[in-house]
Amino acid sequence: MNRSAAFEVKGWCPGALRPMQSGDGLVVRIRPRSGAFSPHELRVLAYAARHLGNGHIDLTRRANLQLRGVSEDSLPSLHDVIARLGLLDDSPDGEAVRNVMISPLAGIDPAEVLDARGVGRELARRLASEESLWALPSKFGFIVDGGGVLSLAEQHADVRLVAIAHGPEAAFAVGLETRSGTEWLGSISPDAAATAAIEIGLAFINVASREPRQRMRDLSDEGLASIRSVMRSRLDILPKNPRKAALLLNRRVGLIELGAGRFAVGIAAPFGRVETEQLRKLADAIVAHGGEEIRLSPWRAFYAGLPSRPSAQSILDAAARDGLIIDPRDPLLQIEACPGAPCCSSTTLDTRGDGRRIAGLLPRFRFAGTVHVSGCAKGCAKSGPADLVLVGSEGHYGIVRNGSARDRTTRRLSFTELAADPGHIFGVDQDHGHD
């Protein structure tokens, strides 16, 4: 196993073999196979987080797990742990491009069009093993969406495979993410879907060698035309564009009734942060009540399929006692916040503490929008827009409405000053907040 590049101070995206230095030590990202961990794997990783890191564990927007506070001295031991679980890649370059997101209830949800796990596994295997693909940028990503109640339609990916038919006519629609949204190129059988995605990746590498770009949406019209030309003879005609699923926020957390006597639970972590004991207890509760896998998701939430409503409810009750989120109305679900100080050296602000304080104000002012609290203009917690963004700089927050952390701010205030006039933050009259 090649570990020559095991330690690297900086990186656009951390990995296990190529971690990233942060204010609290190394950040080590672990990519699950097919988007799922077994309860045993999570118990072992929780133990490793405590003894080889600082006990803080993050769920990422790419449905991965991150262990924080790892030192250069403890990193080799952590690699040994990850390798024994079969979760360590052979190469840091292969690991960096193994960015495949799969429907979190694949194979569980009776409403899905197709079980996407087989296509996702094959795609991930080829990305990690074929050196010709390692020239892909580390942020370049793939989505394999089988449909169902937890569709990935709102998530961003450079290449998208979406199930559109099952049975003898089973097929995936093949799409590219462009500046104007998803462009659907055609359809392909499940057996050939991973190959089609790989061919698009290779075509992107070829185009990017002429016009250096990091994402599909950054390509010129000529670059996109080149990829269309490569794929035209490989794909079938798409009868119609995939129907965009409704954004069912209330179905993502808590008890999820799947029909046909099947149930699942969605359990979110505040700002995506779980601690060692929370993770260990969650794994224990899920296996004790008949769960076999724990799925990760881009919503920084865990999912598990369960055999009955009582077993699902027991797990939810245990998770709530341990400080995890099971109520879809919890205002913390409206807020994204980066780790902030002291975990990150890019800010002096306690972004997650401030995020919790803001969450306490949301019901009072009936603010139903999304909030992003960012310690700096990089916007690591959320790259897309939010209804309200607080952007940190020199101990103060600037305000952005309906934008991202990279947009120009309108004011710069300390959190104390912001909290003194919360109605102004949320764009409502202070007096009306008490109605």
Coordinates of C-alpha atoms in Angstrom, one line a residue:
M1 CA 0.0 0.0 0.0
N2 CA 1.4 3.4 -1.0
R3 CA 1.5 5.7 2.0
S4 CA 4.2 8.0 0.7
A5 CA 1.8 10.9 0.5
A6 CA 0.2 10.2 3.9
F7 CA 0.8 13.5 5.4
E8 CA 0.1 16.8 3.6
V9 CA -0.4 20.0 5.5
K10 CA -2.9 21.7 3.1
G11 CA -5.4 20.4 0.6
W12 CA -8.6 21.4 -1.2
C13 CA -10.4 18.3 0.1
P14 CA -9.0 16.2 3.0
G15 CA -8.8 12.4 2.8
A16 CA -7.5 9.6 5.0
L17 CA -4.2 9.4 3.0
R18 CA -4.0 13.1 2.4
P19 CA -5.4 14.8 5.5
M20 CA -5.7 18.6 6.0
Q21 CA -4.2 20.7 8.7
S22 CA -6.7 22.7 10.8
G23 CA -6.6 24.7 14.0
D24 CA -7.2 21.6 16.1
G25 CA -4.9 19.2 14.2
L26 CA -5.3 17.1 11.2
V27 CA -8.7 16.5 9.6
V28 CA -9.0 12.9 8.3
R29 CA -11.9 12.2 6.0
I30 CA -13.1 8.6 5.6
R31 CA -15.2 7.8 2.6
P32 CA -17.6 4.9 3.3
R33 CA -18.2 2.1 0.7
S34 CA -21.6 2.6 -1.0
G35 CA -22.4 5.4 1.4
A36 CA -22.8 3.1 4.4
F37 CA -21.0 1.9 7.5
S38 CA -21.7 -1.1 9.6
P39 CA -22.4 -0.5 13.3
H40 CA -19.1 -2.3 14.1
E41 CA -17.2 0.1 11.8
L42 CA -18.7 3.1 13.4
R43 CA -17.9 1.8 16.9
V44 CA -14.3 1.2 15.9
L45 CA -14.0 4.7 14.3
A46 CA -15.6 6.3 17.4
Y47 CA -12.9 4.6 19.5
A48 CA -10.2 5.8 17.1
A49 CA -11.6 9.3 17.2
R50 CA -11.2 9.4 21.0
H51 CA -7.8 7.8 21.3
L52 CA -6.1 9.0 18.1
G53 CA -7.9 12.4 17.6
N54 CA -9.7 14.8 19.9
G55 CA -13.1 13.0 19.9
H56 CA -14.8 15.4 17.5
I57 CA -16.4 13.8 14.4
D58 CA -18.0 15.6 11.5
L59 CA -20.5 14.6 9.0
T60 CA -19.8 16.3 5.7
R61 CA -22.0 17.6 2.9
R62 CA -20.5 14.9 0.7
A63 CA -21.8 12.1 2.9
N64 CA -18.4 11.3 4.4
L65 CA -17.1 11.1 8.0
Q66 CA -14.2 13.3 9.3
L67 CA -12.1 12.7 12.4
R68 CA -10.5 15.8 13.9
G69 CA -7.6 16.6 16.1
V70 CA -5.3 13.8 14.7
S71 CA -1.6 14.4 15.1
E72 CA 1.2 13.5 12.7
D73 CA 2.3 11.0 15.3
S74 CA -1.1 9.3 15.6
L75 CA -1.9 9.3 11.9
P76 CA 0.0 6.0 11.1
S77 CA -2.0 4.2 13.8
L78 CA -5.2 5.7 12.5
H79 CA -4.3 4.4 9.0
D80 CA -3.9 0.9 10.5
V81 CA -7.4 1.1 12.0
I82 CA -9.0 2.3 8.8
A83 CA -7.1 -0.3 6.8
R84 CA -8.3 -3.2 9.0
L85 CA -11.8 -2.1 8.4
G86 CA -11.2 -2.2 4.6
L87 CA -11.8 1.5 4.3
L88 CA -8.4 2.7 3.3
D89 CA -7.6 3.3 -0.4
D90 CA -4.4 2.1 -2.0
S91 CA -3.5 5.5 -3.3
P92 CA -4.1 9.1 -2.1
D93 CA -4.8 10.1 -5.7
G94 CA -7.4 7.3 -6.2
E95 CA -9.0 8.2 -2.9
A96 CA -9.2 11.9 -3.8
V97 CA -11.4 11.3 -6.9
R98 CA -13.6 8.6 -5.3
N99 CA -16.4 11.1 -4.9
V100 CA -19.6 9.2 -5.4
M101 CA -22.8 10.0 -3.6
I102 CA -25.6 7.4 -3.5
S103 CA -29.2 7.6 -2.4
P104 CA -29.1 7.2 1.4
L105 CA -32.0 4.7 1.4
A106 CA -30.9 2.7 -1.6
G107 CA -32.1 -0.9 -1.4
I108 CA -34.4 0.0 1.5
D109 CA -37.0 2.3 0.1
P110 CA -39.8 0.5 -1.8
A111 CA -40.5 3.8 -3.7
E112 CA -37.1 3.9 -5.4
V113 CA -37.0 3.3 -9.1
L114 CA -33.8 1.2 -9.0
D115 CA -31.3 0.2 -6.3
A116 CA -28.4 2.4 -7.1
R117 CA -25.8 0.6 -5.0
G118 CA -24.4 -1.7 -7.7
V119 CA -23.7 1.2 -10.1
G120 CA -22.3 3.3 -7.3
R121 CA -19.9 0.5 -6.2
E122 CA -18.6 -0.1 -9.7
L123 CA -18.1 3.6 -10.3
A124 CA -16.2 4.1 -7.1
R125 CA -14.1 1.0 -7.7
R126 CA -13.0 2.3 -11.1
L127 CA -12.3 5.8 -9.9
A128 CA -10.0 4.5 -7.2
S129 CA -8.2 2.0 -9.4
E130 CA -7.8 3.5 -12.9
E131 CA -4.9 6.0 -12.9
S132 CA -6.2 7.7 -16.0
L133 CA -9.0 9.2 -13.8
W134 CA -6.8 10.5 -11.1
A135 CA -6.3 13.8 -13.1
L136 CA -9.9 14.7 -12.1
P137 CA -10.1 17.7 -9.7
S138 CA -10.6 16.7 -6.1
K139 CA -14.0 18.5 -6.0
F140 CA -15.3 16.7 -9.1
G141 CA -18.2 14.6 -8.0
F142 CA -20.7 12.0 -9.2
I143 CA -24.3 11.3 -8.0
V144 CA -26.1 8.0 -8.5
D145 CA -29.7 8.5 -7.5
G146 CA -32.2 5.6 -7.5
G147 CA -35.1 7.9 -6.5
G148 CA -37.5 7.4 -3.6
V149 CA -38.4 9.5 -0.7
L150 CA -34.9 10.8 -0.2
S151 CA -34.0 11.9 -3.7
L152 CA -30.6 13.6 -4.3
A153 CA -32.2 16.0 -6.9
E154 CA -31.2 19.1 -4.9
Q155 CA -27.6 18.1 -4.5
H156 CA -24.8 19.3 -6.8
A157 CA -22.6 16.9 -8.8
D158 CA -20.6 17.2 -12.0
V159 CA -22.1 14.0 -13.4
R160 CA -25.5 12.7 -12.5
L161 CA -27.0 9.3 -13.0
V162 CA -30.8 9.2 -12.1
A163 CA -32.9 6.0 -12.4
I164 CA -35.8 6.6 -14.7
A165 CA -37.2 3.1 -15.4
H166 CA -37.1 -0.4 -13.9
G167 CA -37.7 -4.0 -15.0
P168 CA -36.8 -4.9 -18.6
E169 CA -36.6 -1.3 -19.6
A170 CA -34.4 -0.3 -16.6
A171 CA -32.3 2.8 -17.3
F172 CA -30.5 5.8 -15.9
A173 CA -30.7 9.3 -17.2
V174 CA -27.2 10.8 -17.7
G175 CA -26.7 14.5 -16.9
L176 CA -24.1 17.2 -16.6
E177 CA -24.1 20.1 -14.2
T178 CA -23.8 23.3 -16.2
R179 CA -24.1 27.0 -15.3
S180 CA -27.8 26.9 -16.2
G181 CA -28.6 23.6 -14.4
T182 CA -28.6 20.0 -15.3
E183 CA -28.2 19.2 -19.0
W184 CA -29.5 15.7 -19.8
L185 CA -27.5 13.9 -22.5
G186 CA -29.5 10.7 -22.8
S187 CA -30.1 7.4 -21.1
I188 CA -28.1 4.2 -20.5
S189 CA -28.7 0.7 -19.1
P190 CA -27.7 0.0 -15.5
D191 CA -25.0 -2.4 -16.7
A192 CA -23.3 0.4 -18.7
A193 CA -24.1 3.4 -16.4
A194 CA -20.8 3.4 -14.5
T195 CA -18.9 3.2 -17.8
A196 CA -20.8 6.1 -19.2
A197 CA -19.9 8.2 -16.1
I198 CA -16.2 7.2 -16.4
E199 CA -16.2 8.2 -20.1
I200 CA -17.6 11.6 -19.2
G201 CA -14.9 12.0 -16.5
L202 CA -12.2 11.2 -19.1
A203 CA -13.7 13.6 -21.6
F204 CA -13.7 16.3 -18.9
I205 CA -10.0 15.6 -18.3
N206 CA -9.3 16.0 -22.0
V207 CA -11.2 19.3 -22.2
A208 CA -9.6 20.6 -19.0
S209 CA -6.2 20.0 -20.5
R210 CA -7.0 22.7 -23.0
E211 CA -9.1 25.1 -20.8
P212 CA -8.1 24.4 -17.1
R213 CA -11.3 24.1 -15.1
Q214 CA -12.2 22.5 -11.8
R215 CA -15.9 21.8 -12.3
M216 CA -18.2 20.8 -15.2
R217 CA -20.2 24.0 -14.7
D218 CA -17.1 26.1 -15.4
L219 CA -16.5 24.8 -18.9
S220 CA -17.0 27.0 -21.9
D221 CA -19.7 26.2 -24.4
E222 CA -17.1 24.7 -26.6
G223 CA -15.9 22.4 -23.8
L224 CA -19.4 21.2 -23.1
A225 CA -20.0 20.6 -26.8
S226 CA -16.9 18.4 -26.9
I227 CA -18.2 16.2 -24.1
R228 CA -21.6 16.0 -25.8
S229 CA -19.9 14.9 -29.0
V230 CA -18.0 12.1 -27.2
M231 CA -21.2 10.8 -25.5
R232 CA -23.6 11.2 -28.4
S233 CA -23.1 7.7 -29.9
R234 CA -22.9 6.0 -26.5
L235 CA -26.3 7.0 -25.1
D236 CA -29.9 6.3 -26.0
I237 CA -32.4 9.0 -26.5
L238 CA -34.0 10.2 -23.3
P239 CA -37.8 10.2 -23.6
K240 CA -38.2 13.0 -21.1
N241 CA -36.1 14.7 -18.5
P242 CA -36.3 13.2 -15.0
R243 CA -39.0 14.7 -12.9
K244 CA -37.4 16.8 -10.1
A245 CA -38.6 15.4 -6.8
A246 CA -40.1 17.7 -4.2
L247 CA -37.9 18.9 -1.4
L248 CA -39.4 17.0 1.5
L249 CA -37.5 18.5 4.4
N250 CA -40.0 17.0 6.9
R251 CA -39.2 13.5 5.7
R252 CA -35.5 13.8 6.3
V253 CA -35.5 13.7 10.1
G254 CA -37.4 11.5 12.5
L255 CA -39.5 8.4 11.7
I256 CA -39.8 7.8 8.0
E257 CA -42.6 5.5 7.0
L258 CA -41.6 3.9 3.7
G259 CA -44.7 1.8 3.1
A260 CA -44.9 -2.0 2.6
G261 CA -44.3 -2.4 6.3
R262 CA -40.9 -0.8 6.1
F263 CA -39.5 2.0 8.3
A264 CA -36.3 4.1 8.5
V265 CA -35.0 6.7 10.9
G266 CA -33.3 10.0 10.1
I267 CA -31.1 11.4 12.8
A268 CA -29.3 14.7 12.3
A269 CA -26.3 16.1 14.2
P270 CA -26.2 19.8 15.1
F271 CA -24.0 21.4 12.5
G272 CA -22.9 17.9 11.5
R273 CA -20.8 17.4 14.7
V274 CA -21.0 14.2 16.7
E275 CA -18.9 13.2 19.6
T276 CA -17.3 9.8 20.3
E277 CA -19.9 8.7 22.9
Q278 CA -22.8 9.9 20.8
L279 CA -21.6 7.8 17.8
R280 CA -20.9 4.7 19.8
K281 CA -24.3 4.8 21.5
L282 CA -26.1 5.4 18.2
A283 CA -24.3 2.4 16.7
D284 CA -25.2 0.3 19.7
A285 CA -28.9 1.3 19.6
I286 CA -29.3 0.6 15.9
V287 CA -27.8 -2.9 16.0
A288 CA -29.8 -3.7 19.2
H289 CA -33.0 -2.9 17.4
G290 CA -32.4 -4.8 14.2
G291 CA -30.5 -2.3 12.0
E292 CA -27.7 -3.6 9.9
E293 CA -26.2 -0.5 8.2
I294 CA -25.9 3.2 9.0
R295 CA -26.1 5.4 5.9
L296 CA -24.6 8.8 5.6
S297 CA -26.2 11.7 3.6
P298 CA -25.4 15.2 2.3
W299 CA -27.8 16.6 4.9
R300 CA -25.4 15.7 7.8
A301 CA -27.7 13.1 9.0
F302 CA -27.6 9.3 9.6
Y303 CA -30.2 6.9 8.2
A304 CA -31.0 3.3 9.0
G305 CA -33.7 0.9 7.9
L306 CA -35.6 -0.8 10.7
P307 CA -37.9 -3.8 10.9
S308 CA -40.7 -2.2 12.8
R309 CA -42.2 1.1 14.1
P310 CA -41.4 0.4 17.7
S311 CA -37.7 -0.4 16.9
A312 CA -37.4 2.8 15.0
Q313 CA -39.0 4.8 17.7
S314 CA -36.7 3.3 20.4
I315 CA -33.7 4.4 18.4
L316 CA -35.1 7.9 17.9
D317 CA -35.7 8.2 21.7
A318 CA -32.2 7.1 22.5
A319 CA -30.7 9.5 19.9
A320 CA -32.7 12.4 21.4
R321 CA -31.4 11.6 24.9
D322 CA -27.9 11.9 23.5
G323 CA -28.4 15.3 22.0
L324 CA -29.0 14.4 18.4
I325 CA -31.8 15.9 16.3
I326 CA -34.9 13.8 15.6
D327 CA -37.5 16.6 15.3
P328 CA -37.9 18.0 11.8
R329 CA -39.0 21.3 13.3
D330 CA -35.8 21.8 15.3
P331 CA -34.5 25.3 14.3
L332 CA -30.9 24.0 14.4
L333 CA -31.8 22.3 11.1
Q334 CA -32.1 25.7 9.5
I335 CA -28.5 26.6 10.3
E336 CA -25.2 25.7 8.7
A337 CA -22.1 26.7 10.7
C338 CA -18.4 26.0 10.1
P339 CA -16.3 24.7 13.1
G340 CA -15.1 28.2 13.9
A341 CA -12.6 29.0 16.6
P342 CA -10.6 27.3 18.0
C343 CA -10.9 24.4 15.5
C344 CA -10.2 26.6 12.5
S345 CA -7.3 29.1 12.4
S346 CA -9.1 31.3 9.8
T347 CA -11.4 32.9 12.3
T348 CA -11.6 34.0 16.0
L349 CA -15.3 33.6 16.1
D350 CA -17.3 30.9 17.9
T351 CA -19.5 30.3 14.9
R352 CA -21.3 27.2 16.2
G353 CA -21.9 28.8 19.6
D354 CA -23.3 31.8 17.8
G355 CA -25.3 29.5 15.5
R356 CA -27.0 27.9 18.5
R357 CA -27.9 31.3 19.9
I358 CA -29.4 32.3 16.6
A359 CA -31.4 29.0 16.5
G360 CA -32.9 30.0 19.8
L361 CA -34.2 33.3 18.2
L362 CA -35.7 31.8 15.0
P363 CA -39.1 30.7 16.4
R364 CA -39.5 34.0 18.2
F365 CA -39.2 35.9 14.9
R366 CA -40.9 33.3 12.8
F367 CA -37.9 33.1 10.5
A368 CA -38.4 30.1 8.3
G369 CA -35.4 30.6 6.0
T370 CA -31.9 29.1 6.0
V371 CA -29.0 30.6 7.9
H372 CA -25.3 30.2 7.2
V373 CA -22.8 31.3 9.9
S374 CA -19.3 31.4 8.4
G375 CA -16.1 32.3 10.2
C376 CA -14.6 33.7 7.0
A377 CA -15.5 34.4 3.3
K378 CA -14.5 30.8 2.3
G379 CA -17.9 29.5 3.3
C380 CA -16.7 26.0 4.0
A381 CA -20.0 24.9 5.7
K382 CA -22.2 25.8 2.7
S383 CA -21.1 26.8 -0.8
G384 CA -24.5 27.6 -2.1
P385 CA -26.8 30.5 -1.1
A386 CA -28.7 30.9 2.1
D387 CA -31.5 33.3 3.1
L388 CA -29.3 34.9 5.7
V389 CA -25.5 34.7 5.9
L390 CA -23.2 36.0 8.6
V391 CA -19.7 36.3 7.4
G392 CA -16.9 36.6 9.9
S393 CA -13.9 39.0 9.6
E394 CA -11.7 40.4 12.3
G395 CA -14.0 39.3 15.1
H396 CA -17.2 40.8 13.5
Y397 CA -19.9 39.5 11.2
G398 CA -21.0 41.0 7.9
I399 CA -24.5 40.4 6.7
V400 CA -25.6 38.9 3.4
R401 CA -29.2 38.3 2.4
N402 CA -30.1 35.7 -0.2
G403 CA -26.5 35.0 -1.1
S404 CA -23.3 33.2 -0.1
A405 CA -20.4 33.9 2.1
R406 CA -18.4 35.1 -0.9
D407 CA -20.9 37.9 -1.6
R408 CA -20.4 41.5 -0.5
T409 CA -21.6 42.1 3.0
T410 CA -23.8 45.1 4.0
R411 CA -22.7 45.7 7.6
R412 CA -20.0 44.6 10.0
L413 CA -21.1 44.1 13.6
S414 CA -20.0 42.1 16.7
F415 CA -22.3 39.3 17.6
T416 CA -23.3 41.3 20.7
E417 CA -24.4 44.1 18.5
L418 CA -26.3 41.7 16.2
A419 CA -28.0 40.0 19.2
A420 CA -29.1 43.4 20.5
D421 CA -31.3 43.9 17.5
P422 CA -32.2 40.4 16.2
G423 CA -35.2 41.7 14.4
H424 CA -32.9 43.6 12.1
I425 CA -31.0 40.4 11.3
F426 CA -34.1 38.6 10.3
G427 CA -35.6 41.5 8.5
V428 CA -38.6 41.9 10.8
D429 CA -39.8 44.5 13.2
Q430 CA -38.6 43.7 16.8
D431 CA -42.1 44.4 18.2
H432 CA -43.7 41.9 15.9
G433 CA -41.4 39.1 17.0
H434 CA -43.4 38.6 20.1
D435 CA -46.9 38.2 18.5

